[in-house]
Coordinates of C-alpha atoms and ligand atoms in Angstrom, one line a residue:
X15 CA 77.7 90.6 117.5
X16 CA 80.6 91.2 115.2
X17 CA 82.5 94.5 115.3
X18 CA 81.1 97.1 112.9
X19 CA 83.3 98.0 109.9
X20 CA 83.4 101.6 108.8
X21 CA 83.9 103.1 105.4
X22 CA 87.5 104.1 104.5
X23 CA 88.3 107.6 105.7
X24 CA 87.6 110.3 103.1
X25 CA 85.2 108.0 101.1
X26 CA 81.5 108.7 101.4
X27 CA 78.4 106.6 101.2
X28 CA 75.6 108.2 99.1
X29 CA 72.4 107.4 100.9
X30 CA 68.7 108.1 100.2
X31 CA 68.8 110.5 103.2
X32 CA 71.1 113.3 104.3
X33 CA 73.9 112.5 106.7
X34 CA 75.1 114.8 109.5
X35 CA 78.5 115.5 107.9
X36 CA 77.6 114.8 104.2
X37 CA 74.5 116.5 103.0
X38 CA 74.2 115.1 99.5
X39 CA 71.6 112.4 98.8
X40 CA 71.5 109.8 96.0
X41 CA 68.3 111.3 94.5
X42 CA 69.9 114.8 94.3
X43 CA 73.0 113.3 92.8
X44 CA 71.0 111.3 90.2
X45 CA 69.1 114.5 89.2
X46 CA 72.5 116.1 88.6
X47 CA 73.6 113.2 86.5
X48 CA 70.5 113.5 84.4
X49 CA 71.1 117.3 84.0
X50 CA 74.7 116.8 83.1
X51 CA 73.9 114.0 80.6
X52 CA 71.4 116.3 78.7
X53 CA 73.8 119.3 78.9
X54 CA 76.8 117.3 77.5
X55 CA 74.6 116.0 74.6
X56 CA 73.4 119.5 73.9
X57 CA 77.0 120.5 73.1
X58 CA 77.6 117.4 71.0
X59 CA 79.8 115.5 73.5
X60 CA 79.8 111.7 73.5
X61 CA 80.3 109.8 76.8
X62 CA 83.3 107.7 77.4
X63 CA 83.7 105.2 80.3
X64 CA 87.2 104.0 81.2
X65 CA 88.3 101.6 84.0
X66 CA 89.0 103.0 87.4
X67 CA 92.4 101.2 87.6
X68 CA 95.2 102.0 85.1
X69 CA 98.9 101.3 84.8
X70 CA 100.7 103.7 87.2
X71 CA 103.0 104.7 84.3
X72 CA 100.0 106.4 82.6
X73 CA 99.6 109.0 85.3
X74 CA 103.4 109.4 85.9
X75 CA 103.9 110.2 82.2
X76 CA 100.8 112.5 81.8
X77 CA 100.2 114.3 85.1
X78 CA 103.9 114.4 86.0
X79 CA 106.1 112.6 88.6
X80 CA 106.7 115.8 90.6
X81 CA 103.1 116.8 91.1
X82 CA 101.4 116.3 94.4
X83 CA 98.8 114.2 92.8
X84 CA 101.3 111.6 91.4
X85 CA 104.1 112.1 94.0
X86 CA 102.0 111.9 97.1
X87 CA 98.3 111.2 96.6
X88 CA 97.9 108.1 94.4
X89 CA 96.6 104.8 95.6
X90 CA 99.2 102.5 94.0
X91 CA 99.6 98.8 94.4
X92 CA 101.3 95.9 92.6
X93 CA 99.1 93.5 90.7
X94 CA 99.5 90.2 92.5
X95 CA 100.3 87.9 89.6
X96 CA 103.0 90.1 88.0
X97 CA 105.1 93.0 88.8
X98 CA 102.9 95.6 87.0
X99 CA 102.2 98.7 89.1
X100 CA 98.6 99.8 89.1
X101 CA 96.9 102.9 90.4
X102 CA 93.4 104.1 91.1
X103 CA 92.8 106.9 88.7
X104 CA 93.3 110.4 90.4
X105 CA 91.7 112.2 87.4
X106 CA 90.0 111.4 84.1
X107 CA 92.0 113.1 81.4
X108 CA 94.9 110.6 81.3
X109 CA 92.5 107.6 81.1
X110 CA 90.4 109.3 78.5
X111 CA 93.4 110.0 76.3
X112 CA 94.9 106.5 76.8
X113 CA 91.6 105.0 75.5
X114 CA 91.5 107.4 72.6
X115 CA 95.0 106.5 71.5
X116 CA 94.5 102.8 72.2
X117 CA 91.3 102.7 70.1
X118 CA 92.5 105.1 67.5
X119 CA 89.4 107.3 67.9
X120 CA 91.0 110.3 66.4
X121 CA 91.3 108.5 63.1
X122 CA 87.8 109.6 62.4
X123 CA 88.6 113.3 63.1
X124 CA 88.4 115.4 66.2
X125 CA 86.4 114.0 69.2
X126 CA 84.3 115.7 71.8
X127 CA 84.1 113.4 74.8
X128 CA 82.8 113.6 78.4
X129 CA 82.9 111.3 81.4
X130 CA 81.8 111.1 85.0
X131 CA 82.9 108.9 87.8
X132 CA 84.9 108.4 90.9
X133 CA 88.5 109.6 91.2
X134 CA 90.9 108.8 94.1
X135 CA 93.5 111.1 95.8
X136 CA 95.0 110.4 99.2
X137 CA 94.5 114.0 100.4
X138 CA 93.7 115.1 103.9
X139 CA 89.9 114.9 104.0
X140 CA 87.8 118.0 104.9
X141 CA 84.5 119.5 103.7
X142 CA 84.7 119.5 99.9
X143 CA 87.9 117.4 99.8
X144 CA 87.7 113.7 99.8
X145 CA 89.8 110.6 99.0
X146 CA 87.2 109.2 96.7
X147 CA 85.5 112.1 94.9
X148 CA 83.7 112.4 91.6
X149 CA 84.4 114.4 88.5
X150 CA 82.4 115.3 85.5
X151 CA 84.9 116.1 82.7
X152 CA 84.8 117.1 79.1
X153 CA 87.7 116.8 76.6
X154 CA 87.8 118.4 73.1
X155 CA 90.5 116.5 71.2
X156 CA 92.0 117.6 67.9
X157 CA 91.0 121.3 68.1
X158 CA 93.5 124.1 68.0
X159 CA 91.4 126.9 69.4
X160 CA 91.1 129.5 70.6
X161 CA 87.4 129.3 69.6
X162 CA 87.0 125.9 71.2
X163 CA 88.7 127.2 74.4
X164 CA 85.9 129.8 74.6
X165 CA 83.3 127.2 73.8
X166 CA 84.5 124.9 76.6
X167 CA 84.3 127.8 79.1
X168 CA 80.9 128.8 77.8
X169 CA 79.7 125.2 78.1
X170 CA 80.7 125.1 81.8
X171 CA 79.1 128.6 82.4
X172 CA 75.9 127.2 80.9
X173 CA 75.8 124.4 83.4
X174 CA 76.2 126.9 86.3
X175 CA 73.3 128.8 84.9
X176 CA 71.2 125.8 84.7
X177 CA 72.0 124.8 88.3
X178 CA 71.4 128.4 89.5
X179 CA 74.9 129.0 90.9
X180 CA 76.4 131.2 88.2
X181 CA 76.4 134.2 90.6
X182 CA 78.5 132.4 93.1
X183 CA 81.3 131.5 90.7
X184 CA 84.2 133.5 89.4
X185 CA 86.1 132.6 86.3
X186 CA 89.9 132.9 86.5
X187 CA 92.0 132.5 83.4
X188 CA 95.7 132.6 82.4
X189 CA 98.0 131.5 79.6
X190 CA 100.9 129.2 80.2
X191 CA 102.4 129.7 76.8
X192 CA 104.2 126.9 74.9
X193 CA 107.0 124.6 76.1
X194 CA 109.9 126.9 75.2
X195 CA 108.2 130.0 76.7
X196 CA 107.6 128.1 79.9
X197 CA 111.2 126.8 80.0
X198 CA 112.5 130.4 79.7
X199 CA 110.1 131.6 82.4
X200 CA 111.0 128.7 84.6
X201 CA 114.7 129.5 84.4
X202 CA 114.1 133.1 85.3
X203 CA 111.8 132.0 88.1
X204 CA 114.3 129.6 89.6
X205 CA 117.0 132.3 89.4
X206 CA 114.7 134.8 91.2
X207 CA 113.5 132.4 93.9
X208 CA 117.0 131.1 94.3
X209 CA 118.1 134.6 95.2
X210 CA 115.5 134.6 98.0
X211 CA 116.2 131.1 99.1
X212 CA 116.7 132.1 102.8
X213 CA 113.1 133.3 103.0
X214 CA 111.5 130.3 101.4
X215 CA 109.7 127.6 103.6
X216 CA 110.6 123.9 103.4
X217 CA 107.8 123.1 100.8
X218 CA 108.9 125.9 98.5
X219 CA 112.6 125.0 98.8
X220 CA 111.7 121.5 97.7
X221 CA 109.6 122.8 94.9
X222 CA 112.1 125.3 93.7
X223 CA 113.9 122.6 91.6
X224 CA 111.1 120.2 91.1
X225 CA 108.1 122.4 90.3
X226 CA 109.0 126.1 90.8
X227 CA 105.6 127.3 89.3
X228 CA 103.9 125.7 92.3
X229 CA 105.9 127.9 94.7
X230 CA 103.8 130.7 93.3
X231 CA 100.7 128.8 94.4
X232 CA 101.9 128.8 98.1
X233 CA 99.3 129.7 100.6
X234 CA 102.0 130.8 103.1
X235 CA 101.3 134.5 103.9
X236 CA 105.0 135.2 104.5
X237 CA 105.8 134.3 100.9
X238 CA 103.2 136.5 99.3
X239 CA 105.5 139.4 98.7
X240 CA 108.2 137.3 97.1
X241 CA 105.6 135.6 95.0
X242 CA 104.0 138.9 93.9
X243 CA 107.3 140.2 92.6
X244 CA 108.3 137.0 90.8
X245 CA 108.6 137.1 87.0
X246 CA 105.3 136.6 85.3
X247 CA 104.9 134.0 82.7
X248 CA 102.9 136.5 80.7
X249 CA 106.1 138.5 80.1
X250 CA 107.6 135.4 78.4
X251 CA 104.8 134.7 76.0
X252 CA 105.7 134.9 72.3
X253 CA 103.6 136.3 69.4
X254 CA 101.6 133.1 68.7
X255 CA 100.8 132.5 72.4
X256 CA 99.7 136.1 72.9
X257 CA 97.5 135.9 69.8
X258 CA 95.9 132.7 71.0
X259 CA 95.2 134.2 74.5
X260 CA 93.9 137.4 73.0
X261 CA 91.6 135.5 70.7
X262 CA 90.3 133.5 73.7
X263 CA 89.6 136.6 75.7
X264 CA 87.9 138.3 72.7
X265 CA 85.5 135.3 72.4
X266 CA 84.7 135.4 76.1
X267 CA 84.0 139.1 75.8
X268 CA 81.8 138.5 72.8
X269 CA 79.9 135.8 74.7
X270 CA 79.5 138.2 77.7
X271 CA 81.4 135.9 80.1
X272 CA 83.2 137.9 82.7
X273 CA 86.7 136.7 83.8
X274 CA 89.6 137.6 86.1
X275 CA 93.1 137.3 84.6
X276 CA 95.2 135.6 87.2
X277 CA 98.9 135.4 86.1
X278 CA 99.6 133.1 89.0
X279 CA 97.1 130.5 88.0
X280 CA 99.2 127.5 87.1
X281 CA 97.1 124.4 87.9
X282 CA 98.4 121.4 89.7
X283 CA 99.0 119.0 86.8
X284 CA 102.0 119.1 84.5
X285 CA 100.3 118.6 81.1
X286 CA 98.9 122.1 80.5
X287 CA 100.0 124.8 78.1
X288 CA 98.4 128.0 76.7
X289 CA 94.9 128.5 78.0
X290 CA 94.1 127.5 81.6
X291 CA 91.1 128.4 83.7
X292 CA 89.4 127.7 87.0
X293 CA 85.9 128.4 88.4
X294 CA 86.1 129.3 92.0
X295 CA 83.6 130.2 94.8
X296 CA 83.8 131.9 98.1
X297 CA 81.0 129.7 99.5
X298 CA 82.9 126.5 100.2
X299 CA 85.7 127.6 102.5
X300 CA 89.2 126.4 101.6
X301 CA 88.1 124.1 98.8
X302 CA 87.2 127.0 96.5
X303 CA 87.9 125.5 93.1
X304 CA 84.8 123.8 91.7
X305 CA 86.1 123.3 88.1
X306 CA 89.4 123.5 86.4
X307 CA 90.9 122.9 83.0
X308 CA 92.9 124.0 80.1
X309 CA 94.9 123.1 77.0
X310 CA 97.2 120.1 76.8
X311 CA 98.4 120.2 73.2
X312 CA 101.3 117.8 73.6
X313 CA 99.7 115.2 75.8
X314 CA 98.2 112.9 73.2
X315 CA 101.6 112.6 71.4
X316 CA 103.2 112.0 74.8
X317 CA 100.9 109.1 75.2
X318 CA 101.8 107.6 71.8
X319 CA 99.2 109.2 69.6
X320 CA 99.5 111.5 66.6
X321 CA 99.8 115.1 67.6
X322 CA 96.4 116.6 68.4
X323 CA 95.9 119.9 70.2
X324 CA 93.3 119.5 72.8
X325 CA 91.5 121.2 75.7
X326 CA 89.2 120.1 78.5
X327 CA 88.0 120.6 82.1
X328 CA 86.7 118.7 85.0
X329 CA 84.4 119.7 87.9
X330 CA 84.3 118.2 91.3
X331 CA 80.8 116.9 91.7
X332 CA 80.7 117.0 95.5
X333 CA 81.9 120.6 95.6
X334 CA 79.5 121.6 92.9
X335 CA 76.5 119.9 94.5
X336 CA 77.2 121.3 97.9
X337 CA 77.0 124.7 96.3
X338 CA 73.9 123.8 94.3
X339 CA 72.2 122.4 97.4
X340 CA 72.7 125.6 99.4
X341 CA 72.6 128.3 96.8
X342 CA 71.2 126.9 93.5
X343 CA 68.3 124.9 92.2
X344 CA 68.0 121.3 90.9
X345 CA 64.5 119.9 90.6
X346 CA 64.1 116.3 91.5
X347 CA 61.5 114.0 92.8
X348 CA 62.6 111.6 95.5
X349 CA 59.1 110.5 96.6
X350 CA 56.8 108.1 94.8
X351 CA 53.6 109.4 93.1
X352 CA 51.4 106.7 94.7
X353 CA 51.5 104.6 97.8
X354 CA 49.4 101.5 97.3
X355 CA 47.6 100.2 100.4
X356 CA 45.6 97.0 100.9
X357 CA 43.6 95.2 103.6
X358 CA 42.1 91.8 103.8
X359 CA 42.3 88.5 101.9
X360 CA 43.3 88.9 98.2
X361 CA 43.6 92.7 98.5
X362 CA 47.4 92.7 98.3
X363 CA 47.4 90.9 95.0
X364 CA 44.8 93.3 93.6
X365 CA 46.7 96.4 94.8
X366 CA 49.8 94.9 93.2
X367 CA 48.0 94.6 89.9
X368 CA 46.8 98.2 90.0
X369 CA 50.3 99.3 90.9
X370 CA 51.6 97.5 87.8
X371 CA 49.0 99.2 85.6
X372 CA 50.0 102.6 87.0
X373 CA 53.7 102.0 86.6
X374 CA 53.1 101.0 82.9
X375 CA 51.4 104.4 82.6
X376 CA 54.5 106.2 84.0
X377 CA 53.6 106.5 87.7
X378 CA 56.1 105.7 90.4
X379 CA 54.3 103.4 92.9
X380 CA 55.4 102.2 96.3
X381 CA 53.5 99.1 97.3
X382 CA 52.9 98.5 101.0
X383 CA 54.3 95.2 102.2
X384 CA 52.9 93.1 105.0
X385 CA 49.6 93.4 106.8
X386 CA 48.9 96.4 108.9
X387 CA 45.8 98.5 109.7
X388 CA 44.8 101.0 107.1
X389 CA 45.6 103.7 109.6
X390 CA 49.1 102.5 110.1
X391 CA 49.5 102.2 106.3
X392 CA 48.2 105.7 105.8
X393 CA 50.9 107.0 108.2
X394 CA 53.5 105.2 106.1
X395 CA 52.0 106.7 102.9
X396 CA 52.3 110.2 104.4
X397 CA 55.9 109.5 105.6
X398 CA 56.9 108.3 102.1
X399 CA 56.0 111.7 100.6
X400 CA 53.7 110.2 98.0
X401 CA 51.2 112.5 96.5
X402 CA 48.4 109.9 96.3
X403 CA 47.2 106.9 98.2
X404 CA 45.6 103.9 96.4
X405 CA 43.4 101.8 98.7
X406 CA 42.1 98.3 98.0
X407 CA 40.1 96.8 100.9
X408 CA 37.3 94.2 101.0
X409 CA 34.7 96.6 99.5
X410 CA 36.8 97.6 96.6
X411 CA 37.8 94.0 96.0
X412 CA 34.2 92.8 95.8
X413 CA 32.9 95.8 93.8
X414 CA 35.8 96.1 91.3
X415 CA 36.5 99.6 92.5
X416 CA 39.5 101.4 94.0
X417 CA 39.7 104.2 96.5
X418 CA 42.1 107.1 95.8
X419 CA 43.1 109.7 98.3
X420 CA 44.9 113.0 97.4
X421 CA 47.5 113.3 100.2
X422 CA 48.8 116.7 99.4
X423 CA 46.3 118.5 97.2
X424 CA 42.6 119.3 97.0
X425 CA 41.0 116.2 95.3
X426 CA 40.0 114.6 98.6
X427 CA 39.0 110.9 98.6
X428 CA 36.9 109.1 96.1
X429 CA 36.0 105.5 95.2
X430 CA 35.7 104.8 91.5
X431 CA 35.5 102.0 89.0
X432 CA 39.0 100.4 88.7
X433 CA 38.9 100.9 85.0
X434 CA 39.1 104.7 85.6
X435 CA 42.1 104.5 87.9
X436 CA 44.8 105.6 85.5
X437 CA 42.9 108.4 83.8
X438 CA 41.7 109.8 87.1
X439 CA 45.2 109.9 88.6
X440 CA 46.5 111.4 85.4
X441 CA 44.0 114.2 85.8
X442 CA 44.8 114.7 89.5
X443 CA 48.5 114.8 88.8
X444 CA 48.3 117.4 86.0
X445 CA 45.6 119.5 87.7
Ligands
HAM515 P1 91.9 119.2 88.9 O1 92.0 120.6 89.0 O2 93.0 118.3 89.5 O3 91.9 118.9 87.3 O4 90.5 118.6 89.4 C1 89.3 119.1 88.9 C2 88.3 119.4 90.0 O5 88.1 118.2 90.7 C3 88.8 120.4 91.0 O6 88.6 121.7 90.6 C4 87.9 120.0 92.2 O7 86.6 120.6 92.1 C5 87.8 118.5 92.1 N1 88.7 117.8 93.0 C6 90.0 117.6 92.9 N2 90.5 116.9 94.0 C7 89.4 116.7 94.8 C8 89.2 116.1 96.1 N3 90.2 115.5 96.7 N4 88.0 116.1 96.6 C9 86.9 116.7 96.0 N5 87.1 117.3 94.8 C10 88.3 117.3 94.2 C11 91.8 117.7 86.7 O8 91.6 116.6 87.3 C12 92.0 117.7 85.2 N6 91.9 116.3 84.7 C13 90.9 118.6 84.6 C14 91.1 118.7 83.1 C15 90.3 118.0 82.2 N7 91.9 119.4 82.5 C16 91.8 119.2 81.2 N8 90.8 118.3 81.0

């Protein structure tokens, strides 16, 4: 026997059944995809699907070379037949914008786009943090806001409501201002942190000159006091940025969406400006952020397009679904409606024909394969979770009848003319 080969660390199989250390099933996931597809359509967003592999330069230019995502976590490799560097996408915004610019989609006016799919980051795996994970993201391109900023947040809140987890999520917001304001703040921050250099840890010392805002994100308890007293970006916001932020907050108030202002919310990707936000939960341990986003007004231009102010967000599907599974609600049907059983010469074929008829009428039918006693087949029918059993044995075959058994409800067992099969099951199902 050959040696078993295991999946790559931090990358999960999605199975029909729950696994010990990964509780999400494919049926649950699929139900979420259906919900998300309807939800995105209800807000007028069109789906976009881009390749999983892109030129590395796309992520370096958009997300930023100094970020953890690009600097440490990307799966990067050289294409074998030339010297092009390629990377598995670590997020969806850059690819989405690359496609929009490449295909000139903004020529027809602003675009509202959404996507879902796998993303790859070489992080240390733990519950809620994986190396292949999935995002659902939405991007509103060519809108100045702040109305669209509020709509984007309201849209995400709506999904939490639909999934029954709204009470377990807190909305944190901040404004990062524009480029000049951030530069002025950054200079003040570097000067401030520099004057406390001796108290900084190694990570923070490294970030001091590469990405000083990220120092404020440090989880090191010894640094909390220094971070708390650091200059706030809010103090450096000019009139236009303050007005934008105030307009955003007023819309949230008007929509009845509660938020916490967190002046230290900076996000881990470089492309943001003005409005940023995160939805966090206290139910998932360390991996608290379920969804994050914000404005990236300069990014499309940076990627070679005409200037187009834009905003978007992405949610981590695994995190979200772990939350929904334990605290929310998502209706889905994993079991078939009918288990089709048969016994004796010719009965399998007849059962298969009945199954086809039922499928054409919208029933999910699992057909028993192989020859076993009806008792053994009935056990399988129960184990499948099917609501009804359909039985074709010799009697049914010779009489042109079929036997139906209600496995979960009150209809009992009955033998009827095969012509009445569909209508009877429809009645049973709806009763
Ligand atoms: P992000 O904050 O890097 O933003 O990722 C968004 C979400 O993806 C996170 O809040 C988290 O739920 C999930 N996530 C990130 N890394 C992992 C991981 N290793 N395992 C499991 N889940 C993870 C972005 O990616 C931006 N593109 C969002 C955006 C769209 N901003 C504007 N438009």
